[in-house]
Coordinates of C-alpha atoms in Angstrom, one line a residue:
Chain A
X918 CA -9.8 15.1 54.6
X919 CA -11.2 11.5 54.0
X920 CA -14.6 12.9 54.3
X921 CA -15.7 12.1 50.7
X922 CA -14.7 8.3 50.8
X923 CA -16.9 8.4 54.4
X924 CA -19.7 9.9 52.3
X925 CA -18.9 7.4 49.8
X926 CA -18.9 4.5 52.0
X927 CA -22.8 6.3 53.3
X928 CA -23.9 5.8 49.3
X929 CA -22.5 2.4 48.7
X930 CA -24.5 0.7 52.2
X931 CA -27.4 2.9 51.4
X932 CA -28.1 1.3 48.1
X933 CA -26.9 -2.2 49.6
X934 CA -29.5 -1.9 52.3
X935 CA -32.0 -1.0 49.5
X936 CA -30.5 -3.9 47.5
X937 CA -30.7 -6.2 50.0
X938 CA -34.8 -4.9 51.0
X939 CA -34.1 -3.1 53.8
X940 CA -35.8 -0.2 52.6
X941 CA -37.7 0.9 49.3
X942 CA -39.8 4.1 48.3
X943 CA -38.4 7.4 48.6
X944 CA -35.6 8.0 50.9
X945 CA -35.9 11.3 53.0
X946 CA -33.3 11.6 55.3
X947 CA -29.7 9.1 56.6
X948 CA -29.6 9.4 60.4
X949 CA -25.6 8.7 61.5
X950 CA -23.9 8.4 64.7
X951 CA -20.5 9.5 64.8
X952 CA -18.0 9.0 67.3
X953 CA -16.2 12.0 69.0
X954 CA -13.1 9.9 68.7
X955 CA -13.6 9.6 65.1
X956 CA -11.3 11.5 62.8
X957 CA -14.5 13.0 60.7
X958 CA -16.2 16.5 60.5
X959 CA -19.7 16.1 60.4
X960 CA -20.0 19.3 58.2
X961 CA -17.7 18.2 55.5
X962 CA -19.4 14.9 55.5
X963 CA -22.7 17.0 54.8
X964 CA -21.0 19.1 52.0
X965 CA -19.4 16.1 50.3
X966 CA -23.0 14.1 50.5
X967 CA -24.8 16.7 49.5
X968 CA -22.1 17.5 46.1
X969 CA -21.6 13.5 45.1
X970 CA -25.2 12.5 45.2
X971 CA -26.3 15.6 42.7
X972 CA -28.0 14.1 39.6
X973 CA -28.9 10.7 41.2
X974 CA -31.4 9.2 43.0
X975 CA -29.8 10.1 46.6
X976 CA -30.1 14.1 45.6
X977 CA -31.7 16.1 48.2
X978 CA -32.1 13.0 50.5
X979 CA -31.0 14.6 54.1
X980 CA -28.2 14.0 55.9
X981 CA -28.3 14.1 60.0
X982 CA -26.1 13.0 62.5
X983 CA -25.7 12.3 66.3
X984 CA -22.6 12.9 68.0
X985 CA -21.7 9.9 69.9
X986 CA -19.5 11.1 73.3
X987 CA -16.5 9.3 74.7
X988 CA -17.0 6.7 77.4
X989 CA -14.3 4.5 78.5
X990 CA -14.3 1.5 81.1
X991 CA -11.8 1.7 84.3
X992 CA -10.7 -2.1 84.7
X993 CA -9.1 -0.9 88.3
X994 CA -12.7 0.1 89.6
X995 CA -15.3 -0.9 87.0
X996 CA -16.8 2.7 86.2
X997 CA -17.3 4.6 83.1
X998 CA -16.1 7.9 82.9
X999 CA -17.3 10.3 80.0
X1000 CA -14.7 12.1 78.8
X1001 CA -14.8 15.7 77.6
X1002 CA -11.5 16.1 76.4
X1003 CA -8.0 14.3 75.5
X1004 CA -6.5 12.2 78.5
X1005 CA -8.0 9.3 79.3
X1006 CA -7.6 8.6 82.5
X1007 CA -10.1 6.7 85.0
X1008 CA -12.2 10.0 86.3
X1009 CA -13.2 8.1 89.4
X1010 CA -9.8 6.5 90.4
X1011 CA -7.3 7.9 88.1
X1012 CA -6.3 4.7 86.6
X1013 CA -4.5 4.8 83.3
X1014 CA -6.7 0.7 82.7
X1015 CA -9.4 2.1 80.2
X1016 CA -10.5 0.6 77.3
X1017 CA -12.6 3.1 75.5
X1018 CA -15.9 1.7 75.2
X1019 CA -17.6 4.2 72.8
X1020 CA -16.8 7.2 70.8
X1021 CA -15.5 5.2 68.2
X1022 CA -19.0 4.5 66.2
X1023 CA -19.2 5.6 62.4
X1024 CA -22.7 4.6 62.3
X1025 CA -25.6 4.6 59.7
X1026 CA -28.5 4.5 62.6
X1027 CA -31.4 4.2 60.5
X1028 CA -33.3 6.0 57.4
X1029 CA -36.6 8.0 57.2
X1030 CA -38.6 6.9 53.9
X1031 CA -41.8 8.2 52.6
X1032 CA -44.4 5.3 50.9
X1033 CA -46.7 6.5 48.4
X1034 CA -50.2 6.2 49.0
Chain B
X1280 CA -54.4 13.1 46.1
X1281 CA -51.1 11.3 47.0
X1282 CA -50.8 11.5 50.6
X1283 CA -47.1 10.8 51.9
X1284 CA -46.7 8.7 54.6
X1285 CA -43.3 8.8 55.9
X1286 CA -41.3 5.9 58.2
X1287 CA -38.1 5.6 60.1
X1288 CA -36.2 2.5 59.2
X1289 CA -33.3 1.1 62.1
X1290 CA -30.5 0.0 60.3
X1291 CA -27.1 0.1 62.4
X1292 CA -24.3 -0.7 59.7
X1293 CA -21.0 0.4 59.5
X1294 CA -20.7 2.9 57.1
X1295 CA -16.9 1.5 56.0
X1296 CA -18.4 -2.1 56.0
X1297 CA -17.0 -2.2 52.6
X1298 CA -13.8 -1.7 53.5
X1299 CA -13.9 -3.7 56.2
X1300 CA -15.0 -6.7 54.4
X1301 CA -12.2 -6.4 52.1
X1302 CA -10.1 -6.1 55.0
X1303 CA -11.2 -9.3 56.3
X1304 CA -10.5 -10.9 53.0
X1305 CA -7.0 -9.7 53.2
X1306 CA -6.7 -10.6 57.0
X1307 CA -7.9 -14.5 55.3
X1308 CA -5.3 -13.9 52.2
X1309 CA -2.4 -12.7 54.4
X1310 CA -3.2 -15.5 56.9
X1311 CA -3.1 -18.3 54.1
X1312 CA 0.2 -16.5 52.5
X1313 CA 1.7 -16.7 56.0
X1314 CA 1.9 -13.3 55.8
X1315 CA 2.8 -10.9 58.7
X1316 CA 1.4 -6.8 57.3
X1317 CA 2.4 -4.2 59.5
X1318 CA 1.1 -0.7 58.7
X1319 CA 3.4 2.1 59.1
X1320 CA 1.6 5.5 59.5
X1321 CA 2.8 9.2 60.3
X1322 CA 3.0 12.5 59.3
X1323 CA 5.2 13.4 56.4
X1324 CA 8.7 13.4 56.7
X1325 CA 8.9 11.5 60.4
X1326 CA 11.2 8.7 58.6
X1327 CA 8.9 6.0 57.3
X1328 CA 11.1 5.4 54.5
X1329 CA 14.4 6.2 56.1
X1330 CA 13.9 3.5 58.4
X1331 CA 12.7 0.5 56.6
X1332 CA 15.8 1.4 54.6
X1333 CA 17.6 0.5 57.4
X1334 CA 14.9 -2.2 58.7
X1335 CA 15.2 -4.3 55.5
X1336 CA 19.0 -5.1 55.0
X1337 CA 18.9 -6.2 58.5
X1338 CA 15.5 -8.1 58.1
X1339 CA 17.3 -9.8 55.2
X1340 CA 20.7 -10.7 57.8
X1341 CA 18.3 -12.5 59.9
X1342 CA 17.0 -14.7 57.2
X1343 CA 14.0 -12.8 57.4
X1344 CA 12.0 -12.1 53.4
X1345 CA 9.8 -8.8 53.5
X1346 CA 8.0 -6.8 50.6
X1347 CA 7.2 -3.5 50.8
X1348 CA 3.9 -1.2 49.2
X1349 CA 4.2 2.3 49.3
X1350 CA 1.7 4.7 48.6
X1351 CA 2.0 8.5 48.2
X1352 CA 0.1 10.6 46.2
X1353 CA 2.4 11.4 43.7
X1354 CA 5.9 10.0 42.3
X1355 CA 7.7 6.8 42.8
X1356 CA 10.9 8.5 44.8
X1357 CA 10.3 6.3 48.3
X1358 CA 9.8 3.2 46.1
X1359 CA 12.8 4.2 44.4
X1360 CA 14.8 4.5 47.4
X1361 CA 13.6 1.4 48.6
X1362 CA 13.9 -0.5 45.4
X1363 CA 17.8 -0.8 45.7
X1364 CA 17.4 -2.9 48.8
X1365 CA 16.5 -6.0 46.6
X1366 CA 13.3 -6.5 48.1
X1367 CA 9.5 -6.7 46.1
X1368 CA 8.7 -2.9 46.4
X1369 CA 5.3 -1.5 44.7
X1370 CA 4.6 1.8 44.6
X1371 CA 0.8 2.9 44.6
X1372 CA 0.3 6.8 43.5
X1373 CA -2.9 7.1 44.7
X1374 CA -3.1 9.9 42.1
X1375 CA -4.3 6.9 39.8
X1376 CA -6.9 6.5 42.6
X1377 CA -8.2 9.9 42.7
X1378 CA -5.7 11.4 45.1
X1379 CA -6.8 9.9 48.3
X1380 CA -4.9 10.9 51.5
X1381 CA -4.9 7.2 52.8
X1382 CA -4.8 3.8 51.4
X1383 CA -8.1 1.6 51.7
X1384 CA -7.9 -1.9 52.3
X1385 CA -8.8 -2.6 48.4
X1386 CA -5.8 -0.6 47.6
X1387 CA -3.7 -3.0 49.3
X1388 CA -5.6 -5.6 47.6
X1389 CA -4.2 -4.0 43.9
X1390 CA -0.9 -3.6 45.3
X1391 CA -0.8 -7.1 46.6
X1392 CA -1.2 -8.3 42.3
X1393 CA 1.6 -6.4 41.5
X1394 CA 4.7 -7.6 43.6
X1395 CA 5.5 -11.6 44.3
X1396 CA 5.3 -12.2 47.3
X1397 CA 5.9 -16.1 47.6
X1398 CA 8.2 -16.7 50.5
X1399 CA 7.8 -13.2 51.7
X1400 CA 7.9 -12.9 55.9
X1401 CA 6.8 -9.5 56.2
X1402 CA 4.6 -7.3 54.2
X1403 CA 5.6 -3.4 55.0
X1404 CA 2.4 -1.4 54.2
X1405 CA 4.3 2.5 54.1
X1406 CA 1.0 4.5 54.5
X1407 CA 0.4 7.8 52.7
X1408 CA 2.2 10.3 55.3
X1409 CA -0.8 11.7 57.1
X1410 CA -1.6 11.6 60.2
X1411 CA -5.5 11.4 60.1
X1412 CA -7.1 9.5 57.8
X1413 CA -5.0 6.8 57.5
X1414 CA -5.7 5.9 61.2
X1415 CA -9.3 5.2 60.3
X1416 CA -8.8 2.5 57.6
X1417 CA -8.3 -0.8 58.7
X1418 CA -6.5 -2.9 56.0
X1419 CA -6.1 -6.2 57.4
X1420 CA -2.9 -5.6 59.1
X1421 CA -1.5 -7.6 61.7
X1422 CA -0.2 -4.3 63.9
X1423 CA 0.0 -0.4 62.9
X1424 CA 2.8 1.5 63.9
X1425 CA 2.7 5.0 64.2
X1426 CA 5.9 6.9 63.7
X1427 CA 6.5 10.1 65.4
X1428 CA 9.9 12.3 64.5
X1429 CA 11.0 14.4 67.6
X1430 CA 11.6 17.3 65.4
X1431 CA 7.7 17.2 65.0
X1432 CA 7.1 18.5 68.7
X1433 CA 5.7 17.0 72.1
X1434 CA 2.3 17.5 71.5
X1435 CA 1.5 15.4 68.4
X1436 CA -0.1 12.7 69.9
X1437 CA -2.6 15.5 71.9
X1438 CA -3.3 16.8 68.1
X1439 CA -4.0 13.4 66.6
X1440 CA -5.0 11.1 69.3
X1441 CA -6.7 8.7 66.9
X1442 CA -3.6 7.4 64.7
X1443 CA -2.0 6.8 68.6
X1444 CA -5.2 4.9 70.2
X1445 CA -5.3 2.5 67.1
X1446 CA -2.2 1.8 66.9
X1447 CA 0.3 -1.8 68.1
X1448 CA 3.4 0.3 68.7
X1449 CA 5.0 4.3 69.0
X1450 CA 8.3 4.8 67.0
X1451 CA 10.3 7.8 68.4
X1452 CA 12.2 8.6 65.5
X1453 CA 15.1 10.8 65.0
X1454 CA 16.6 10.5 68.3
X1455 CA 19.6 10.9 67.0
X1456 CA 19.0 15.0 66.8
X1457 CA 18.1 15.3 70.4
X1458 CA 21.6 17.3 71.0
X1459 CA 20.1 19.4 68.9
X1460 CA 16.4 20.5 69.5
X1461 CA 14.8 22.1 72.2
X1462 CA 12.5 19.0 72.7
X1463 CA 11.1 18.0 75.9
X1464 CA 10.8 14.0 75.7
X1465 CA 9.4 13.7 79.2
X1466 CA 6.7 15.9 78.1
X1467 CA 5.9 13.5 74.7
X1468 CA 5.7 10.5 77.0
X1469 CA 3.0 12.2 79.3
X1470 CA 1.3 13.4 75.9
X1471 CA 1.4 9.5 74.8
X1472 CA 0.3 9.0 78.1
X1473 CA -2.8 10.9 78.1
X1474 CA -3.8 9.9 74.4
X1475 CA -2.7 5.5 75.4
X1476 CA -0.9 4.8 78.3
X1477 CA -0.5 1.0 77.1
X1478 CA 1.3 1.8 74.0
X1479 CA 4.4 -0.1 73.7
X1480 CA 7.0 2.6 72.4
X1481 CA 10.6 2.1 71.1
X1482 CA 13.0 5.6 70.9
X1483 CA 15.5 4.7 68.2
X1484 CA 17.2 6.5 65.7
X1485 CA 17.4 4.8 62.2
X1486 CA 20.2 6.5 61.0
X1487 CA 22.7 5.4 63.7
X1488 CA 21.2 2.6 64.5
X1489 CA 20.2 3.5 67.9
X1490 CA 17.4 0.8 69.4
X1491 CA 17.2 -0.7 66.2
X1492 CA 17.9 -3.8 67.7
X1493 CA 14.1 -3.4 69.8
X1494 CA 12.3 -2.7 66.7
X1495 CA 13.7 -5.7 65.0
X1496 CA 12.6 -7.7 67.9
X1497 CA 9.4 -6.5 67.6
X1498 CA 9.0 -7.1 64.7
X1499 CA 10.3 -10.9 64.9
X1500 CA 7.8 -11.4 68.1
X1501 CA 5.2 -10.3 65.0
X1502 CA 6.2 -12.7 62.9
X1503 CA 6.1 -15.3 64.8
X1504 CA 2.8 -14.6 66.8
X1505 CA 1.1 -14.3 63.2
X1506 CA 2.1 -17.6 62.6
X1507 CA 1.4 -19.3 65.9

Protein backbone atom coordinates (compact mmCIF):
# COMPACT_ATOMS: atom_id res chain seq x y z
CA UNK A 1 0.00 0.00 0.00
CA UNK A 2 2.95 2.40 0.94
CA UNK A 3 4.92 0.76 -1.80
CA UNK A 4 5.26 3.93 -3.95
CA UNK A 5 6.73 6.25 -1.12
CA UNK A 6 9.25 2.93 -0.49
CA UNK A 7 10.15 3.28 -4.18
CA UNK A 8 10.29 6.87 -3.62
CA UNK A 9 12.51 6.76 -0.75
CA UNK A 10 14.86 4.04 -3.42
CA UNK A 11 14.96 7.35 -5.98
CA UNK A 12 15.65 9.96 -3.51
CA UNK A 13 19.09 7.90 -1.72
CA UNK A 14 19.90 6.78 -5.22
CA UNK A 15 20.48 10.17 -6.50
CA UNK A 16 21.97 11.23 -2.92
CA UNK A 17 24.46 8.47 -3.22
CA UNK A 18 25.22 9.73 -6.81
CA UNK A 19 25.21 13.31 -5.28
CA UNK A 20 27.35 12.61 -2.72
CA UNK A 21 30.04 10.38 -5.31
CA UNK A 22 29.16 7.22 -4.36
CA UNK A 23 28.55 6.16 -7.81
CA UNK A 24 28.56 7.88 -11.42
CA UNK A 25 28.10 6.46 -15.03
CA UNK A 26 25.21 4.46 -16.00
CA UNK A 27 23.27 2.76 -13.35
CA UNK A 28 22.12 -0.92 -14.26
CA UNK A 29 20.49 -2.40 -11.62
CA UNK A 30 19.51 -1.38 -7.31
CA UNK A 31 20.20 -4.51 -5.32
CA UNK A 32 17.72 -4.29 -1.89
CA UNK A 33 17.43 -6.42 1.07
CA UNK A 34 14.08 -6.53 2.54
CA UNK A 35 13.06 -7.82 5.66
CA UNK A 36 10.38 -10.60 5.98
CA UNK A 37 9.12 -8.66 8.91
CA UNK A 38 8.75 -5.75 6.72
CA UNK A 39 5.25 -4.58 5.74
CA UNK A 40 6.36 -4.37 1.80
CA UNK A 41 5.72 -6.53 -1.34
CA UNK A 42 8.61 -6.76 -3.26
CA UNK A 43 6.46 -6.93 -6.48
CA UNK A 44 4.63 -3.78 -6.05
CA UNK A 45 7.81 -2.13 -5.12
CA UNK A 46 9.07 -3.41 -8.67
CA UNK A 47 5.85 -2.09 -10.47
CA UNK A 48 5.87 1.23 -8.66
CA UNK A 49 9.85 1.65 -9.53
CA UNK A 50 9.48 0.65 -12.68
CA UNK A 51 6.05 3.33 -13.43
CA UNK A 52 7.71 6.49 -11.35
CA UNK A 53 11.08 6.41 -12.90
CA UNK A 54 9.60 6.39 -16.70
CA UNK A 55 11.03 9.44 -18.66
CA UNK A 56 14.07 10.03 -16.27
CA UNK A 57 17.35 9.04 -15.95
CA UNK A 58 16.46 5.90 -13.52
CA UNK A 59 14.15 4.37 -16.52
CA UNK A 60 14.95 0.86 -17.24
CA UNK A 61 17.59 0.75 -14.38
CA UNK A 62 16.77 -2.86 -12.66
CA UNK A 63 15.34 -3.44 -9.67
CA UNK A 64 16.40 -6.74 -7.46
CA UNK A 65 15.91 -7.69 -4.12
CA UNK A 66 16.97 -10.29 -1.33
CA UNK A 67 14.65 -11.45 1.08
CA UNK A 68 16.06 -11.11 4.41
CA UNK A 69 14.62 -14.11 6.91
CA UNK A 70 13.58 -13.64 10.46
CA UNK A 71 16.11 -14.33 13.16
CA UNK A 72 15.50 -13.45 16.69
CA UNK A 73 17.96 -13.77 19.88
CA UNK A 74 16.64 -16.01 23.00
CA UNK A 75 18.06 -13.92 26.12
CA UNK A 76 17.02 -17.23 28.33
CA UNK A 77 19.57 -19.45 26.34
CA UNK A 78 21.59 -17.24 23.98
CA UNK A 79 20.53 -18.97 20.54
CA UNK A 80 19.03 -17.75 17.38
CA UNK A 81 16.09 -19.31 16.11
CA UNK A 82 15.00 -18.57 12.41
CA UNK A 83 11.57 -18.19 12.24
CA UNK A 84 9.34 -19.39 9.46
CA UNK A 85 6.22 -18.11 10.53
CA UNK A 86 4.34 -15.72 13.13
CA UNK A 87 5.01 -16.64 16.91
CA UNK A 88 8.12 -15.84 18.14
CA UNK A 89 8.94 -17.92 20.53
CA UNK A 90 12.68 -19.20 21.55
CA UNK A 91 12.77 -22.51 19.07
CA UNK A 92 15.42 -23.98 21.32
CA UNK A 93 13.94 -23.28 24.82
CA UNK A 94 10.58 -21.90 24.26
CA UNK A 95 11.21 -18.62 25.88
CA UNK A 96 8.88 -15.75 25.08
CA UNK A 97 12.76 -13.29 25.75
CA UNK A 98 13.50 -12.59 22.04
CA UNK A 99 14.49 -9.56 20.54
CA UNK A 100 14.22 -9.96 16.84
CA UNK A 101 17.56 -9.54 15.51
CA UNK A 102 16.86 -9.30 11.80
CA UNK A 103 14.09 -9.35 9.39
CA UNK A 104 13.46 -5.87 9.87
CA UNK A 105 16.09 -4.50 7.09
CA UNK A 106 14.68 -2.14 4.25
CA UNK A 107 17.94 -2.13 2.63
CA UNK A 108 19.61 -0.51 -0.57
CA UNK A 109 22.63 -3.29 -0.59
CA UNK A 110 24.55 -1.89 -3.29
CA UNK A 111 24.30 -0.82 -7.23
CA UNK A 112 25.64 -2.35 -10.47
CA UNK A 113 27.05 0.51 -12.88
CA UNK A 114 28.48 0.26 -16.23
CA UNK A 115 31.73 2.87 -17.03
CA UNK A 116 32.17 3.75 -20.50
CA UNK A 117 35.26 2.83 -22.14
CA UNK B 1 33.93 0.38 -30.22
CA UNK B 2 32.56 1.29 -26.74
CA UNK B 3 33.07 -1.63 -24.64
CA UNK B 4 30.95 -1.65 -21.33
CA UNK B 5 32.50 -2.40 -18.36
CA UNK B 6 30.13 -2.91 -15.67
CA UNK B 7 30.79 -2.71 -11.49
CA UNK B 8 28.85 -3.52 -8.39
CA UNK B 9 28.99 -0.75 -5.96
CA UNK B 10 28.22 -1.67 -1.81
CA UNK B 11 26.25 0.85 -0.44
CA UNK B 12 24.06 -0.27 2.65
CA UNK B 13 21.64 2.80 3.35
CA UNK B 14 18.33 2.84 4.53
CA UNK B 15 16.06 3.39 1.92
CA UNK B 16 13.59 5.71 4.38
CA UNK B 17 16.85 7.50 5.62
CA UNK B 18 14.93 10.55 4.61
CA UNK B 19 12.37 10.04 6.70
CA UNK B 20 14.29 9.06 9.32
CA UNK B 21 16.37 12.08 9.38
CA UNK B 22 13.45 14.21 9.58
CA UNK B 23 12.32 12.12 12.34
CA UNK B 24 15.35 12.74 14.23
CA UNK B 25 14.93 16.40 13.82
CA UNK B 26 11.52 16.11 15.28
CA UNK B 27 12.76 13.75 18.10
CA UNK B 28 15.45 17.13 18.66
CA UNK B 29 12.36 19.69 18.20
CA UNK B 30 9.96 17.71 20.48
CA UNK B 31 12.79 17.25 22.95
CA UNK B 32 13.64 21.16 23.08
CA UNK B 33 9.56 21.83 23.14
CA UNK B 34 9.42 19.48 26.07
CA UNK B 35 7.29 17.69 24.11
CA UNK B 36 5.94 14.14 24.92
CA UNK B 37 4.41 12.61 20.91
CA UNK B 38 2.65 9.55 21.19
CA UNK B 39 1.44 7.87 18.01
CA UNK B 40 -1.84 6.29 17.94
CA UNK B 41 -2.26 3.70 15.17
CA UNK B 42 -5.12 1.09 14.10
CA UNK B 43 -7.39 0.01 11.82
CA UNK B 44 -10.36 2.18 11.05
CA UNK B 45 -13.03 2.51 13.30
CA UNK B 46 -11.17 0.76 16.48
CA UNK B 47 -11.77 4.18 18.50
CA UNK B 48 -8.83 6.41 17.94
CA UNK B 49 -10.92 9.36 18.12
CA UNK B 50 -13.54 8.15 20.54
CA UNK B 51 -11.01 7.81 23.06
CA UNK B 52 -8.86 10.83 23.07
CA UNK B 53 -12.26 12.36 23.24
CA UNK B 54 -12.47 10.99 26.43
CA UNK B 55 -8.48 11.04 27.08
CA UNK B 56 -8.28 14.94 26.71
CA UNK B 57 -11.00 16.46 29.15
CA UNK B 58 -9.41 14.27 31.62
CA UNK B 59 -5.71 15.13 30.53
CA UNK B 60 -6.92 18.72 30.99
CA UNK B 61 -8.42 17.83 34.99
CA UNK B 62 -5.02 16.70 35.75
CA UNK B 63 -3.44 19.92 34.75
CA UNK B 64 -2.04 18.23 31.95
CA UNK B 65 -1.89 20.61 28.13
CA UNK B 66 -2.05 18.23 24.95
CA UNK B 67 -2.50 19.07 21.17
CA UNK B 68 -3.75 16.79 18.88
CA UNK B 69 -2.84 16.20 14.69
CA UNK B 70 -5.07 14.07 12.88
CA UNK B 71 -4.64 12.82 9.56
CA UNK B 72 -7.13 11.05 7.37
CA UNK B 73 -7.30 11.01 3.87
CA UNK B 74 -10.19 12.90 3.41
CA UNK B 75 -12.51 15.46 5.57
CA UNK B 76 -11.96 17.24 8.75
CA UNK B 77 -14.93 15.19 10.81
CA UNK B 78 -12.35 13.63 13.61
CA UNK B 79 -10.71 17.02 13.92
CA UNK B 80 -14.13 18.32 14.23
CA UNK B 81 -15.01 16.14 16.89
CA UNK B 82 -12.05 16.77 18.69
CA UNK B 83 -12.00 20.47 18.14
CA UNK B 84 -14.82 21.06 20.81
CA UNK B 85 -12.56 19.84 23.53
CA UNK B 86 -10.65 23.22 23.54
CA UNK B 87 -7.49 21.75 22.76
CA UNK B 88 -4.86 22.86 19.49
CA UNK B 89 -6.28 20.24 16.97
CA UNK B 90 -4.94 20.17 13.19
CA UNK B 91 -6.22 18.25 10.76
CA UNK B 92 -3.93 16.93 7.92
CA UNK B 93 -5.98 15.40 4.70
CA UNK B 94 -3.37 13.71 3.26
CA UNK B 95 -5.47 14.14 0.09
CA UNK B 96 -3.41 17.56 -0.15
CA UNK B 97 -0.39 15.14 0.05
CA UNK B 98 -1.32 12.82 -2.63
CA UNK B 99 -3.49 10.47 -0.65
CA UNK B 100 -0.98 8.64 1.33
CA UNK B 101 -2.23 5.84 3.66
CA UNK B 102 0.17 6.93 6.56
CA UNK B 103 1.63 10.06 7.77
CA UNK B 104 5.59 10.53 7.32
CA UNK B 105 7.56 12.13 9.74
CA UNK B 106 7.72 15.49 7.45
CA UNK B 107 3.99 15.43 7.62
CA UNK B 108 4.15 15.93 11.21
CA UNK B 109 6.70 18.37 10.62
CA UNK B 110 3.75 20.67 8.49
CA UNK B 111 1.30 19.91 11.06
CA UNK B 112 3.59 20.89 13.83
CA UNK B 113 3.48 24.92 11.90
CA UNK B 114 -0.07 24.90 12.05
CA UNK B 115 -1.27 24.54 15.77
CA UNK B 116 0.55 26.45 18.93
CA UNK B 117 1.81 24.32 20.81
CA UNK B 118 3.66 26.49 23.55
CA UNK B 119 2.99 24.95 26.95
CA UNK B 120 1.62 21.87 25.35
CA UNK B 121 2.36 18.40 27.56
CA UNK B 122 1.40 15.96 25.10
CA UNK B 123 1.33 15.88 21.38
CA UNK B 124 -1.42 13.14 20.17
CA UNK B 125 -0.30 12.12 16.68
CA UNK B 126 -4.06 10.21 15.51
CA UNK B 127 -2.47 8.17 12.53
CA UNK B 128 -4.34 7.58 9.26
CA UNK B 129 -6.53 4.39 10.42
CA UNK B 130 -4.58 1.60 8.74
CA UNK B 131 -3.01 -1.01 10.04
CA UNK B 132 0.11 -1.46 7.80
CA UNK B 133 1.87 1.27 6.69
CA UNK B 134 1.68 3.37 9.29
CA UNK B 135 3.63 0.93 11.47
CA UNK B 136 6.69 1.42 9.21
CA UNK B 137 7.13 5.22 9.52
CA UNK B 138 8.85 6.38 12.39
CA UNK B 139 7.98 10.05 13.19
CA UNK B 140 9.93 10.90 16.08
CA UNK B 141 7.47 9.80 18.65
CA UNK B 142 8.19 9.05 22.03
CA UNK B 143 5.83 5.62 22.13
CA UNK B 144 3.25 4.19 19.47
CA UNK B 145 0.24 2.78 20.59
CA UNK B 146 -1.64 0.47 18.70
CA UNK B 147 -5.38 0.25 19.21
CA UNK B 148 -7.21 -2.87 18.68
CA UNK B 149 -11.37 -2.79 18.89
CA UNK B 150 -12.59 -6.36 20.07
CA UNK B 151 -15.28 -6.23 17.54
CA UNK B 152 -12.33 -6.45 15.05
CA UNK B 153 -11.61 -10.24 16.03
CA UNK B 154 -8.83 -12.27 17.87
CA UNK B 155 -6.58 -12.74 15.21
CA UNK B 156 -5.57 -9.16 14.26
CA UNK B 157 -2.40 -8.99 15.71
CA UNK B 158 -1.55 -12.69 13.65
CA UNK B 159 -2.69 -10.52 10.38
CA UNK B 160 -0.57 -7.51 11.12
CA UNK B 161 2.14 -8.49 13.36
CA UNK B 162 4.34 -5.45 12.41
CA UNK B 163 2.02 -2.46 13.80
CA UNK B 164 2.08 -4.85 17.24
CA UNK B 165 6.07 -5.60 17.33
CA UNK B 166 6.77 -1.72 16.97
CA UNK B 167 4.68 -0.63 19.08
CA UNK B 168 5.10 0.91 23.33
CA UNK B 169 1.59 -0.22 24.32
CA UNK B 170 -1.88 -2.51 23.10
CA UNK B 171 -5.26 -0.67 23.70
CA UNK B 172 -8.18 -3.23 23.94
CA UNK B 173 -10.78 -1.08 23.06
CA UNK B 174 -14.44 -1.47 23.19
CA UNK B 175 -14.65 -3.70 26.11
CA UNK B 176 -17.59 -2.35 26.92
CA UNK B 177 -19.49 -4.72 24.10
CA UNK B 178 -17.97 -7.89 25.37
CA UNK B 179 -21.74 -8.95 26.60
CA UNK B 180 -22.27 -8.72 23.30
CA UNK B 181 -19.80 -10.47 20.83
CA UNK B 182 -18.85 -13.81 20.44
CA UNK B 183 -15.10 -12.84 21.14
CA UNK B 184 -12.65 -15.05 22.66
CA UNK B 185 -10.22 -12.50 24.72
CA UNK B 186 -8.02 -15.35 25.95
CA UNK B 187 -7.43 -16.24 22.46
CA UNK B 188 -6.32 -12.24 21.49
CA UNK B 189 -3.95 -12.39 24.39
CA UNK B 190 -2.21 -15.67 23.02
CA UNK B 191 -2.33 -13.99 19.49
CA UNK B 192 -0.53 -10.80 21.16
CA UNK B 193 1.51 -13.35 22.62
CA UNK B 194 2.79 -14.99 19.66
CA UNK B 195 3.26 -11.64 17.57
CA UNK B 196 5.12 -9.61 21.41
CA UNK B 197 4.82 -11.23 24.49
CA UNK B 198 6.35 -8.03 26.24
CA UNK B 199 3.78 -5.69 25.11
CA UNK B 200 2.33 -3.81 27.87
CA UNK B 201 -1.54 -3.92 27.18
CA UNK B 202 -4.49 -1.95 28.88
CA UNK B 203 -8.35 -3.46 28.21
CA UNK B 204 -10.54 -0.41 28.73
CA UNK B 205 -13.48 0.88 27.30
CA UNK B 206 -13.55 4.68 26.50
CA UNK B 207 -17.02 5.09 26.46
CA UNK B 208 -17.68 4.02 30.07
CA UNK B 209 -14.68 4.76 31.24
CA UNK B 210 -13.57 1.36 32.07
CA UNK B 211 -9.44 1.26 32.75
CA UNK B 212 -9.26 4.67 31.82
CA UNK B 213 -7.62 5.42 34.82
CA UNK B 214 -4.36 2.86 33.49
CA UNK B 215 -4.15 4.56 30.21
CA UNK B 216 -3.97 7.97 31.86
CA UNK B 217 -1.25 6.65 33.99
CA UNK B 218 0.53 5.61 31.25
CA UNK B 219 0.44 8.26 29.71
CA UNK B 220 1.63 10.51 32.79
CA UNK B 221 4.66 7.78 33.38
CA UNK B 222 5.31 9.18 29.49
CA UNK B 223 5.39 12.44 30.32
CA UNK B 224 7.40 12.39 32.76
CA UNK B 225 10.06 9.90 31.52
CA UNK B 226 10.40 12.24 28.35
CA UNK B 227 11.28 14.84 30.52
CA UNK B 228 13.64 13.15 32.87
Amino acid sequence: MHEAAIAQGVIDQVWKLHDDGVWSGKLLEIKLRIGKLTAVVPDYLAFCFEAMTQDTPLEGVKLDWEDVPVQGLCHACGETSEFEKIGFLCLTCGSPQVDISQGRELLIDSLEVADDQ
Amino acid sequence: MTSEKTRRVGVVTNILAANDRVADENRRLFAAKGLCVINLISSPGAGKTTLLEHTLPALTARGIKAAVIVGDIATTRDADRLAVHDVPVVQICTEAFGGSCHLEASTIRMGMDQIELDGVDILFVENIGNLVCPAEFDLGERAKVALLSITEGEDKPLKYPLAFQESDLGLITKLDLLPHLDFDMDALRENLDMVNPKLPRIELSARRGTEMEAWLGWLQQQLEASRA
